[in-house]
Short mmCIF file of C-alpha atoms and ligand atoms in Angstrom, two decimals:
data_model
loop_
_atom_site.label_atom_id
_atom_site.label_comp_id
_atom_site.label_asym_id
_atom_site.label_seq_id
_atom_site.Cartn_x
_atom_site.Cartn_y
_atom_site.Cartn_z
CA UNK A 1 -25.56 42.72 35.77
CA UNK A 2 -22.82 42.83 38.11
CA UNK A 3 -19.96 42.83 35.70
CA UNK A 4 -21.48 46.21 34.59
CA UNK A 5 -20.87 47.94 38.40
CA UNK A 6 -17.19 47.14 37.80
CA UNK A 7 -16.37 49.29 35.30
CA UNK A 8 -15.74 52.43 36.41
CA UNK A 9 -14.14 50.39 39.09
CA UNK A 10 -11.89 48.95 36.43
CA UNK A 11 -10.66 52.18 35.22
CA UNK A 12 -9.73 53.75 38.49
CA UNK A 13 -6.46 52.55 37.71
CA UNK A 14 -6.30 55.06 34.97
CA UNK A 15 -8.14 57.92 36.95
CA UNK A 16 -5.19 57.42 39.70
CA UNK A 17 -3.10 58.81 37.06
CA UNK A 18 -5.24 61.55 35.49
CA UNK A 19 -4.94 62.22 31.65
CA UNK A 20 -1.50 62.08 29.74
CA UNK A 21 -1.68 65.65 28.01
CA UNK A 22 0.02 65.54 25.34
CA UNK A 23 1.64 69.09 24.24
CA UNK A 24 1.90 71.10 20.67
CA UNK A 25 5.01 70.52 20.25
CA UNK A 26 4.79 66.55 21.26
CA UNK A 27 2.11 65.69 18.40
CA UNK A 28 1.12 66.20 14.55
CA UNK A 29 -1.83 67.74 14.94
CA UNK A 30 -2.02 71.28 12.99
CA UNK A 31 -4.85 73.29 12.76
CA UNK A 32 -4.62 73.32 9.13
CA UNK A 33 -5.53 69.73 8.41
CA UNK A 34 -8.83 70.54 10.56
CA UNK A 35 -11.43 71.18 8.41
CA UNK A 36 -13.05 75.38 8.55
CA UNK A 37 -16.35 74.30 9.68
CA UNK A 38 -15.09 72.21 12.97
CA UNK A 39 -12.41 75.32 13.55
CA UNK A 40 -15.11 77.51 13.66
CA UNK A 41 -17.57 75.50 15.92
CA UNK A 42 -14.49 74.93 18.46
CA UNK A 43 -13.90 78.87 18.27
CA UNK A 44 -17.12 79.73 18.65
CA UNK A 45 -18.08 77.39 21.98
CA UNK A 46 -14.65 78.78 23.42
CA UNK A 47 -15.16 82.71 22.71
CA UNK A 48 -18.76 81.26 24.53
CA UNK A 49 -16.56 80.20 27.17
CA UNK A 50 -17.80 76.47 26.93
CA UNK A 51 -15.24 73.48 26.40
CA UNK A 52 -14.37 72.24 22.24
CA UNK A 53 -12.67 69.90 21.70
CA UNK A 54 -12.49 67.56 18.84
CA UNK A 55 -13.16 63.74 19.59
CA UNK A 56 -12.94 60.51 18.04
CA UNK A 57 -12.18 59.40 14.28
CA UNK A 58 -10.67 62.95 13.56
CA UNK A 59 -7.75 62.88 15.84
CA UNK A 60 -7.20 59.07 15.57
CA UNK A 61 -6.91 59.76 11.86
CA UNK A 62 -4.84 63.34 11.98
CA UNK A 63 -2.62 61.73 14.89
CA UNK A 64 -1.99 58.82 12.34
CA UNK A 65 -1.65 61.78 9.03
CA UNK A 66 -4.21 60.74 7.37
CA UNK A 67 -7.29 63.07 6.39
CA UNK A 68 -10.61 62.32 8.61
CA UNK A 69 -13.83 61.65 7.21
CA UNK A 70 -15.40 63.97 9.33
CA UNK A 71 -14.95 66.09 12.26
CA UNK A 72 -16.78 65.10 15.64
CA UNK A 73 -16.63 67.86 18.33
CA UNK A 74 -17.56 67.56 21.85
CA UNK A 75 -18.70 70.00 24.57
CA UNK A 76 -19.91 70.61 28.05
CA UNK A 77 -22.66 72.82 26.02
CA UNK A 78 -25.82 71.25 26.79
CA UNK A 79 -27.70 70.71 23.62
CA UNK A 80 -30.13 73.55 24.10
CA UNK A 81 -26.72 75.51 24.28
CA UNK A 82 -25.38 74.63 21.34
CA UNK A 83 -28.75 75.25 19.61
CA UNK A 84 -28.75 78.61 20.72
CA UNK A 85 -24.86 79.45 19.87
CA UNK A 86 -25.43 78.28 16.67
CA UNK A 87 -28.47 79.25 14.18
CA UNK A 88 -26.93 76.73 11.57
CA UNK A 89 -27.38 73.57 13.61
CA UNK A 90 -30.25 71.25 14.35
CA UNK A 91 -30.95 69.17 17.34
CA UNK A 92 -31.01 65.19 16.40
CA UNK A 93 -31.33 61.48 17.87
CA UNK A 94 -33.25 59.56 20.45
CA UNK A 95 -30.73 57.69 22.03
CA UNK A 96 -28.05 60.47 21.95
CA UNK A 97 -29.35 64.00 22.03
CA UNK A 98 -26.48 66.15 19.91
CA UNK A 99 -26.36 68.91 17.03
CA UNK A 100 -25.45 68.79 13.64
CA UNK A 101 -24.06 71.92 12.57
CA UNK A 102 -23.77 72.65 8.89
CA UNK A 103 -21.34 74.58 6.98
CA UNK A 104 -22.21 74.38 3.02
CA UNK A 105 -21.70 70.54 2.70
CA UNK A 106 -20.01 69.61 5.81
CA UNK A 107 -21.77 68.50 8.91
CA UNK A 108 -19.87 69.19 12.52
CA UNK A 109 -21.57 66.64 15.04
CA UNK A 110 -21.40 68.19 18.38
CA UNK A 111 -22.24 66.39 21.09
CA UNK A 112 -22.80 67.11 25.00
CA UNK A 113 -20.07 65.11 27.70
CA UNK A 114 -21.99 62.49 28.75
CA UNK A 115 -21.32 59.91 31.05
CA UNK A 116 -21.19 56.37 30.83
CA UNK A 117 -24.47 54.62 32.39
CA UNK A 118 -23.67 52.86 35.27
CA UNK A 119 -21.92 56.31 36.69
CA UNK A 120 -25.28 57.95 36.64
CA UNK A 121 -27.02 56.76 39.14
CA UNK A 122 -29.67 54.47 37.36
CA UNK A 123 -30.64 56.92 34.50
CA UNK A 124 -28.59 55.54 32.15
CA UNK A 125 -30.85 52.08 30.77
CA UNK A 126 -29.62 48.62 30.93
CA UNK A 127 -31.40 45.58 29.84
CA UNK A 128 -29.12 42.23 29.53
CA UNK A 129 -26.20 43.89 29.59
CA UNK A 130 -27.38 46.44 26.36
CA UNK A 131 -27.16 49.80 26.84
CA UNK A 132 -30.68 51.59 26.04
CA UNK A 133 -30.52 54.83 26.50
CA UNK A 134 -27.63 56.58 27.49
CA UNK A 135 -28.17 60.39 27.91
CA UNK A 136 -26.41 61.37 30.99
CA UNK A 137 -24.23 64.40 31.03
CA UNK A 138 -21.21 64.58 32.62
CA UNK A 139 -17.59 65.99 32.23
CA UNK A 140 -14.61 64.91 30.12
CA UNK A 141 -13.63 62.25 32.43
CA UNK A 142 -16.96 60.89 33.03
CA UNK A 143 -17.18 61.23 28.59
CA UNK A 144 -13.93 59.03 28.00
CA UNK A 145 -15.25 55.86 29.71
CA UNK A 146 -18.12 55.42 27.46
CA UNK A 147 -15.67 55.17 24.47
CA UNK A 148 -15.01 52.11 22.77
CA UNK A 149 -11.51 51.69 22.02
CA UNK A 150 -8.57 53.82 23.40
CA UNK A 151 -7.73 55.19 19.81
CA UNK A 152 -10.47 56.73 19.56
CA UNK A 153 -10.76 58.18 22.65
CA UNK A 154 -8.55 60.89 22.50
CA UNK A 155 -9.51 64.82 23.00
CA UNK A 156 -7.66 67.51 20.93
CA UNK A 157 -8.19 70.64 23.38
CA UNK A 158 -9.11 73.82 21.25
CA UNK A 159 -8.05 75.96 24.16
CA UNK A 160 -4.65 75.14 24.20
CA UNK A 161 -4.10 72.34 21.52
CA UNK A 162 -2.79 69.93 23.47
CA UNK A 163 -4.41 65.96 23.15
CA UNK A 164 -6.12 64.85 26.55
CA UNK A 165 -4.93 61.01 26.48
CA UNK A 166 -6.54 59.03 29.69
CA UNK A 167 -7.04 55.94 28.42
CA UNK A 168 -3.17 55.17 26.49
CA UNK A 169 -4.38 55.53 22.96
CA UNK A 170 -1.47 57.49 21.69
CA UNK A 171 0.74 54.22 22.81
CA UNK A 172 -1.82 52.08 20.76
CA UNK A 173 -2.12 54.40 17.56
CA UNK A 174 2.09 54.02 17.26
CA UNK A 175 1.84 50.35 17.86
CA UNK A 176 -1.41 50.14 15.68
CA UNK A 177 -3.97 47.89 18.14
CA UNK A 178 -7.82 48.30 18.68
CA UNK A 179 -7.37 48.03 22.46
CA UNK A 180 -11.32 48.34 24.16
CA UNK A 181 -11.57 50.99 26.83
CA UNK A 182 -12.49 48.30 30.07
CA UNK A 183 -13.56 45.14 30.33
CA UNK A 184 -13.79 44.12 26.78
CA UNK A 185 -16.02 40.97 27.16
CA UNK A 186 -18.53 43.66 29.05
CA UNK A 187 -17.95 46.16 26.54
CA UNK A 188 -19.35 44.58 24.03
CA UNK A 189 -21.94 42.66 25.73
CA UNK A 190 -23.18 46.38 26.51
CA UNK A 191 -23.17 46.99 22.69
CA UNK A 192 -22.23 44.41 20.57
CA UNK A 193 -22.18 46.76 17.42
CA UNK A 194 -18.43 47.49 18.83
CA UNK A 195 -17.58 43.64 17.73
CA UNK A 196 -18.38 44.96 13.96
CA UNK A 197 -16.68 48.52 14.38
CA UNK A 198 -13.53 46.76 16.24
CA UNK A 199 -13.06 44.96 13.08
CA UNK A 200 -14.12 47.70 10.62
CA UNK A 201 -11.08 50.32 12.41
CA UNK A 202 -8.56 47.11 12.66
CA UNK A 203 -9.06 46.81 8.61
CA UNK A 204 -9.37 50.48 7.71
CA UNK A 205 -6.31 51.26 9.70
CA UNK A 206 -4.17 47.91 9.38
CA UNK A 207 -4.28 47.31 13.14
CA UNK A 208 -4.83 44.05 15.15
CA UNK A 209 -7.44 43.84 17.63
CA UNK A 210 -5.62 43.11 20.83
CA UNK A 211 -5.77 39.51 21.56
CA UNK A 212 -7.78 40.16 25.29
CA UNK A 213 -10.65 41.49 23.18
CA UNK A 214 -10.54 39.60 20.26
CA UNK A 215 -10.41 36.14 21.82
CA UNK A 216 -14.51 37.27 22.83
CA UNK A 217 -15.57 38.00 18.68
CA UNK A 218 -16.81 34.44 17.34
CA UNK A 219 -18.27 33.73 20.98
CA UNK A 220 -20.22 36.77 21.51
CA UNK A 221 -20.67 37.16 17.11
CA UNK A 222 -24.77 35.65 18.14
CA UNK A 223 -25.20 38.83 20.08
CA UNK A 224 -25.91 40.71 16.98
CA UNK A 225 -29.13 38.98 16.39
CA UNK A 226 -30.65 41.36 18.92
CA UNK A 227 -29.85 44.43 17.07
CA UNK A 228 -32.14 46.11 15.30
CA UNK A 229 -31.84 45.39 11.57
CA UNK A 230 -31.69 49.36 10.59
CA UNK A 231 -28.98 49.60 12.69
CA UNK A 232 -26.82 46.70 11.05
CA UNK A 233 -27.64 48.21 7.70
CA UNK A 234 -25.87 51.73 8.55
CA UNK A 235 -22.99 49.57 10.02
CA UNK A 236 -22.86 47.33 6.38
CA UNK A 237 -22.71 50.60 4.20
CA UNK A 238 -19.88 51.98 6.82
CA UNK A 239 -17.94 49.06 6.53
CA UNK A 240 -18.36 48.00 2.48
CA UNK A 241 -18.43 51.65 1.55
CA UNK A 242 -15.69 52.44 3.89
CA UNK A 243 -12.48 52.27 0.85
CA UNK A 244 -11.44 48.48 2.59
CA UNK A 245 -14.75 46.44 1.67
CA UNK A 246 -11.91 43.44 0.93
CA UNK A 247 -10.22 43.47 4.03
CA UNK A 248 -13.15 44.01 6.16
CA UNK A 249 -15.11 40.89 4.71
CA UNK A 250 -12.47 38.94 5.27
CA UNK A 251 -12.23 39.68 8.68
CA UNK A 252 -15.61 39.66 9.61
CA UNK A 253 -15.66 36.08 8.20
CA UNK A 254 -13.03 35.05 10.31
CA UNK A 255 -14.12 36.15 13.55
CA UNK A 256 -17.58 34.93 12.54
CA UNK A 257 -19.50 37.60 12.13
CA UNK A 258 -20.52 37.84 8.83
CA UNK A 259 -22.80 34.85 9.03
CA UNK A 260 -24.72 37.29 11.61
CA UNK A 261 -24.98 39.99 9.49
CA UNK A 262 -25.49 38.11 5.83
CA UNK A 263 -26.56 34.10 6.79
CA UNK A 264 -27.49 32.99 3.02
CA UNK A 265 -24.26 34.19 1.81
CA UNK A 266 -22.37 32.25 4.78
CA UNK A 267 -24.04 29.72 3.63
CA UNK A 268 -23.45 29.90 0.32
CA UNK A 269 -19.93 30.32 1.15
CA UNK A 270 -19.33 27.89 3.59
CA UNK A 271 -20.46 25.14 1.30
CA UNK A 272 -18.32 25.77 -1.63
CA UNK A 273 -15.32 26.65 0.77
CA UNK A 274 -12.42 28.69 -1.71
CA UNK A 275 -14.97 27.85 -4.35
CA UNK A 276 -17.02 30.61 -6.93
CA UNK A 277 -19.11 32.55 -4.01
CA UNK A 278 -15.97 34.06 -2.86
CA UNK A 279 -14.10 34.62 -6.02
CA UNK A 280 -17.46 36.48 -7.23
CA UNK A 281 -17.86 38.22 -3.43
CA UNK A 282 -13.88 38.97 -2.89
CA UNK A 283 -13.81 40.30 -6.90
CA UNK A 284 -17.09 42.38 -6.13
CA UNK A 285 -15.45 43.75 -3.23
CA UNK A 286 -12.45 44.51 -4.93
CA UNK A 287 -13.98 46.65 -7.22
CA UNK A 288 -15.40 48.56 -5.32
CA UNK A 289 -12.71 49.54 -3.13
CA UNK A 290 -10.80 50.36 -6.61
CA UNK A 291 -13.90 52.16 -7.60
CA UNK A 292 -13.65 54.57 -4.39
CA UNK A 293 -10.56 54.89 -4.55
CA UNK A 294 -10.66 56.65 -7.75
CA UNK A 295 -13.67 58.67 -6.65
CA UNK A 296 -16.06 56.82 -9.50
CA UNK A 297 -20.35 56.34 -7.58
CA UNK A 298 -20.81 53.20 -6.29
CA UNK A 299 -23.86 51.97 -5.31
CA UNK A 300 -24.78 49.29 -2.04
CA UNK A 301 -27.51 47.93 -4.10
CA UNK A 302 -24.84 46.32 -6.78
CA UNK A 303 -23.07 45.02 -3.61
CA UNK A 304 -26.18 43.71 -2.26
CA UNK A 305 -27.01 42.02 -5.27
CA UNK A 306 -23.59 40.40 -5.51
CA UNK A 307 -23.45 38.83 -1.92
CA UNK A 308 -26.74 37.47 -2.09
CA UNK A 309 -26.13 36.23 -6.07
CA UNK A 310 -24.81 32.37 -4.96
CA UNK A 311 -28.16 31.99 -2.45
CA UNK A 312 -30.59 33.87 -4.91
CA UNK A 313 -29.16 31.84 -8.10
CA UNK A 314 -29.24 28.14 -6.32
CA UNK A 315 -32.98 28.95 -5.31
CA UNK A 316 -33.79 29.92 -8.67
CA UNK A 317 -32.25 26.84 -9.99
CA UNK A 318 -34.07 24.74 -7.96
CA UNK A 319 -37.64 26.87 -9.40
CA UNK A 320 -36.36 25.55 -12.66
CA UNK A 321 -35.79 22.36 -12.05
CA UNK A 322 -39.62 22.00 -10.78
CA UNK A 323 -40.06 23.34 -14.19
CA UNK A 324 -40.68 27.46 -13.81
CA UNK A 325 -39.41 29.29 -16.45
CA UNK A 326 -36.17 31.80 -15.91
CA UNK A 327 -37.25 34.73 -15.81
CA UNK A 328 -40.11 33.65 -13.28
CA UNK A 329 -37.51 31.64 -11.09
CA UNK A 330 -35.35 34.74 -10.92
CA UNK A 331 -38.20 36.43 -9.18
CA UNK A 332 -39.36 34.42 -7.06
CA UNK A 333 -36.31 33.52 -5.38
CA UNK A 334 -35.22 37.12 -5.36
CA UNK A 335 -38.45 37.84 -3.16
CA UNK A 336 -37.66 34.82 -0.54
CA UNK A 337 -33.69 35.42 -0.49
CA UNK A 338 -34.50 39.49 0.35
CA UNK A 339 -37.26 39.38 2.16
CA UNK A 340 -35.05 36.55 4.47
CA UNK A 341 -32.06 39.16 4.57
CA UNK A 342 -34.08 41.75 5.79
CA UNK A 343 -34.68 39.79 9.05
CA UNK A 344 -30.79 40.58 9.50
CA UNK A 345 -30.31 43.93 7.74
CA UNK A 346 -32.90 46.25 6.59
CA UNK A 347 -32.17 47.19 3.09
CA UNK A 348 -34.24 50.40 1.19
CA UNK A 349 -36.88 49.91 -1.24
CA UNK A 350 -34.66 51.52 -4.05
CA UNK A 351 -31.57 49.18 -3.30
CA UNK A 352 -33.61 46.10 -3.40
CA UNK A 353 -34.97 46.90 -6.36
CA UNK A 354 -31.89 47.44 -8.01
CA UNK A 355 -30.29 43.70 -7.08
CA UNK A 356 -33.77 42.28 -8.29
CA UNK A 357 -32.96 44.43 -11.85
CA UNK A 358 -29.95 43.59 -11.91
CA UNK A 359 -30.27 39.60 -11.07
CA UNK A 360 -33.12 39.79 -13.85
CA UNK A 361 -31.62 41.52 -16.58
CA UNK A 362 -28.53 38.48 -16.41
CA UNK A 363 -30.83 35.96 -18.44
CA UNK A 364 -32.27 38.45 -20.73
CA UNK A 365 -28.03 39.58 -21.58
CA UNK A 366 -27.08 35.78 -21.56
CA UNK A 367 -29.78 34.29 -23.82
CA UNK A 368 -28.03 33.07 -27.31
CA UNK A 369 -30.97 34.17 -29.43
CA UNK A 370 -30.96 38.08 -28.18
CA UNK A 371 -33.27 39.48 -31.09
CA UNK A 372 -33.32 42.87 -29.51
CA UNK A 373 -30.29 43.82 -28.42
CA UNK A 374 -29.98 47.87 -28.89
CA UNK A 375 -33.87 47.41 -27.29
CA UNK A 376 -31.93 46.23 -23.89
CA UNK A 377 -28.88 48.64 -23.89
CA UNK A 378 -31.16 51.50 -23.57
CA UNK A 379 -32.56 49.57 -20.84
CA UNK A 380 -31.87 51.81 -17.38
CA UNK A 381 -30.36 49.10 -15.41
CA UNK A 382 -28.19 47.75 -18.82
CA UNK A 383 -25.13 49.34 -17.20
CA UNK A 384 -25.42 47.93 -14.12
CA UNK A 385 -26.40 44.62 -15.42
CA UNK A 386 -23.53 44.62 -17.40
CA UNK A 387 -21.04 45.29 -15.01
CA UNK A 388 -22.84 42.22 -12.90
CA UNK A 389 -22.29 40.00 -16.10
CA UNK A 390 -18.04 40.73 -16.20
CA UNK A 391 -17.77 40.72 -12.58
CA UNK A 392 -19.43 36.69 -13.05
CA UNK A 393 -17.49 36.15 -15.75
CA UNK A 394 -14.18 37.15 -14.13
CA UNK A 395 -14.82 34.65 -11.44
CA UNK A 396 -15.51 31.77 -13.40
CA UNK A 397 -18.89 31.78 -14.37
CA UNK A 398 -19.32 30.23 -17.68
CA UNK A 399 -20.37 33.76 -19.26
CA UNK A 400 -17.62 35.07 -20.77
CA UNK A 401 -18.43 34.72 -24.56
CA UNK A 402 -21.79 36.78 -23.38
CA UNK A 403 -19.47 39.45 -21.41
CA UNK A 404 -17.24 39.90 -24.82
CA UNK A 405 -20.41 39.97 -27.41
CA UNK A 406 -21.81 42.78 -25.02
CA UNK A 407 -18.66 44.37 -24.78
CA UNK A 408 -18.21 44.57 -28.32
CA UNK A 409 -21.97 45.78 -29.03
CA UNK A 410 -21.42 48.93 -27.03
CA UNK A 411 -18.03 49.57 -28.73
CA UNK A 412 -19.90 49.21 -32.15
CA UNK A 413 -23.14 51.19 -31.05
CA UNK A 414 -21.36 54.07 -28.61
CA UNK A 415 -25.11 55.70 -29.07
CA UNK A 416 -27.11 52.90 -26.94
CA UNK A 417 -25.02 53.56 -24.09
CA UNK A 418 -25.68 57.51 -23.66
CA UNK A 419 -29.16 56.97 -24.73
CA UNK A 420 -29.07 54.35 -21.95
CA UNK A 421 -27.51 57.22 -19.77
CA UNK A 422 -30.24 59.93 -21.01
CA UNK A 423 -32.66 57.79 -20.01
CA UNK A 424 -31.48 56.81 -16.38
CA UNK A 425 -30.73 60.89 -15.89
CA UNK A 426 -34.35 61.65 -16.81
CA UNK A 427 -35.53 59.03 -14.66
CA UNK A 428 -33.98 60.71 -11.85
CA UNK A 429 -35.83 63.55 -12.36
CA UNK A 430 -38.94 62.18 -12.01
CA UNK A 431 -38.89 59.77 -9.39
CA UNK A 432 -42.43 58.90 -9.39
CA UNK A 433 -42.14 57.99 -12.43
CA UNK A 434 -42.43 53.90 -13.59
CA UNK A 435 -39.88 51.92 -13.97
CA UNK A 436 -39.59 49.19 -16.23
CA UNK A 437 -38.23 45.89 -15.21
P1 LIG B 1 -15.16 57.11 11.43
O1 LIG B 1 -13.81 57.33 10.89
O2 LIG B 1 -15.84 55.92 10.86
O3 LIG B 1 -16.04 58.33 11.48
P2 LIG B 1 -15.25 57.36 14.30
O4 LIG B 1 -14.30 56.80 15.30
O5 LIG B 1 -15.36 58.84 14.20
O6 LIG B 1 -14.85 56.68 12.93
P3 LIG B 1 -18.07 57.37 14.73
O7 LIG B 1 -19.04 56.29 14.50
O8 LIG B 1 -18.14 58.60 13.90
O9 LIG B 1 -16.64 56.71 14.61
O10 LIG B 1 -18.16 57.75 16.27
C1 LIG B 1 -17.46 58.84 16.86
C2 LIG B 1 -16.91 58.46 18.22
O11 LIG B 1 -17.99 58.14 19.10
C3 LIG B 1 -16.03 57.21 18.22
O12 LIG B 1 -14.70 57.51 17.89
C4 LIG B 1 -16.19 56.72 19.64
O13 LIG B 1 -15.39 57.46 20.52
C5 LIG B 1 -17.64 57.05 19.94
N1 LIG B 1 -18.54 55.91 19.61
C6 LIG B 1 -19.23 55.74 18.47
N2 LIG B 1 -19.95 54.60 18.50
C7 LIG B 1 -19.72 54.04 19.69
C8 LIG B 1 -20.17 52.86 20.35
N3 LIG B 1 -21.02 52.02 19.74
N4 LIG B 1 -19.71 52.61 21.61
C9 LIG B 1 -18.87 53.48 22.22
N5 LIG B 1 -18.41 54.59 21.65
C10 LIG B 1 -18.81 54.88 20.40
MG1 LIG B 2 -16.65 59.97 12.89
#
């Protein structure tokens, strides 16, 4: 408990100095790489004569050229403000209060200054070290504190375009380290979902994590067990739907954290070290990233299906070898190896089902004697399921003859695949509707 009164102690160094600003003229920031929706929320709270500025990801990635995923603006509005300077938005969250302002497609987040718990006075909630609730305004300099790292705790001013720097991020965007704001062994205590996003910013943006914080990963890795499994599962689709899946699980293995979030697959991986879980995972990975990059769908319940393939497929295997048929052993241990995940990540209905499709189709495509073959490429989930069966054998799994004969059906019969196609469209439509297995 104590080591959470320090902090704002730990920072008056920085207060003694006040913010770097950072002028025009000094950065790369134009107002033409911000998108029209957060220009005309910053506009609008300044002709309101309330503070805008833009916060976070957006000027970490416009500082660093490259185009933000979305633009996060902060105020000293108060929510009820912003709801009533803006008809468009709608007030959201438990644990932060903020508005989402829509323009057509695009969502501004706008959010009130808030200050960091221990600063207000006991409102803020702290149980073990975890922040619970955390809905304390304040000012700028109250809001940068609560931050997690430095580069993303920089303020683009709408007022006079300058960038309000207090806590050095500039100096660690140029030299490319995720540097925690404070204590970092606190900081994450107080939120250990910062271990996963300190290594999902270090992969997306080629940094290090700076070695004072990073020495604390593995060690404190055990503290994501207390958090709540919804939570991890926005955190997996942000960081394996992110454009650097491959780098990201590579990194979370090494600092230990992926056996927190997915422990069958550590598992799985950790006993065949090098061996055909991680071929299968890395190439999954791999394609996905490729497949984002060139802005085809992709869908988390194909990735889910591939990391928990290895755990899922020796289960089955043991099913069969007390003598239950394929098909049968396929289900089964589909049930026990997602129902166990879910203790760690909570997964949708529809995402879940789709692995379980997917993992069942594999011995209806691999079975020599396939007497109805046009019957299962019309099949909803044959696309998927065929993907699934390159993607094994491109890592080794002895299914490649399969993988060719199917790829050589659908070249012959081009119809099955759009009546395949049809079919999945329709069933879109109607999503009561019953799916087949
Ligand atoms: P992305 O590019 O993924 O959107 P981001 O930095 O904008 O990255 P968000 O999750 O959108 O990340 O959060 C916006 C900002 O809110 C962060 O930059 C950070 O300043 C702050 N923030 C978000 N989550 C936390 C957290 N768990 N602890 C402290 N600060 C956080
Ligand atoms: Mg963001």
């Amino acid at each position: 408990m104590c080591r959470l009164m320090s902090a704002k102690h730990d920072n008056v160094a920085y207060l003694h100095h006040g913010p770097k600003i950072i002028t025009r003229e000094e950065h790369n920031i134009s107002r033409r790489n911000i998108s029209d929706g957060a220009l005309k929320v910053l506009y609008r709270l300044k002709n309101a004569g309330f503070a805008g500025y833009l916060v976070g990801g957006s000027v970490r990635d416009l500082l660093l050229g490259r185009e933000p995923k979305d633009f996060d603006v902060v105020t000293d509005a108060t929510p009820e403000q912003i709801r009533a300077l803006f008809r468009n938005s709608r007030l959201i969250g438990r644990r932060f209060r903020l508005a989402h302002i829509r323009y057509g497609s695009e969502i501004i987040e706008v959010s009130t200054f808030r200050a960091p718990h221990h600063v207000a006075n006991g409102e803020g909630h702290v149980i073990d070290g975890q922040i619970i609730r955390d809905n304390v305004y304040g000012d700028i300099d109250d809001d940068v504190w609560r931050r997690d790292f430095t580069v993303n705790a920089l303020f683009y001013n709408i007022e006079d375009y300058t960038v309000v720097d207090y806590v050095d991020g500039l100096r660690d965007i140029k030299s490319g380290y995720i540097r925690l704001i404070g204590d970092p062994e606190q900081r994450f205590i107080e939120d250990p979902v910062r271990l996963l996003r300190a290594v999902r910013f270090a992969a997306k943006l080629g940094f290090k994590i700076n070695h004072d914080a990073e020495k604390y990963i593995p060690e404190l890795a055990p503290l994501l067990s207390g958090i709540a499994p919804a939570r991890l599962f926005e955190e997996f689709l942000k960081m394996f739907l992110g454009g650097c899946a491959l780098q990201t699980f590579e990194r979370l293995r090494h600092y230990r954290l992926f056996g927190e979030l997915f422990p069958q697959t550590e598992e799985a991986l950790s006993r065949q070290q090098g061996g055909f879980p991680h071929t299968f995972i890395a190439n999954a990975l791999r394609n996905t990233d490729i497949r984002l990059a060139e802005d085809q769908p992709v869908t988390p319940g194909f990735l889910l299906a591939a990391l928990l393939w290895s755990p899922m497929d020796k289960l089955a295997q043991g099913y069969i070898a007390k003598g239950q048929n394929e098909p049968e052993a396929i289900m089964l241990a589909g049930d026990v190896v997602i129902s166990r995940q879910t203790r760690s990540t909570s997964m949708p209905h529809r995402l879940t089902r789709l692995a379980r499709d997917i993992w069942q189709l594999q011995p209806r495509l691999t079975r020599r004697s396939n007497r109805r073959p046009h019957r299962l490429a019309s099949h909803p989930r044959f696309r998927a399921a065929y993907d699934f069966l390159l993607l094994r054998a491109e890592s080794g799994e002895d299914v490649a003859d399969t993988a060719d004969w199917w790829t050589k059906f659908q070249q012959d019969n081009p119809v099955e695949r759009s009546h395949s196609k049809d079919r999945e469209d329709s069933r879109r439509r109607r999503p009561g509707g019953r799916r087949s297995r």
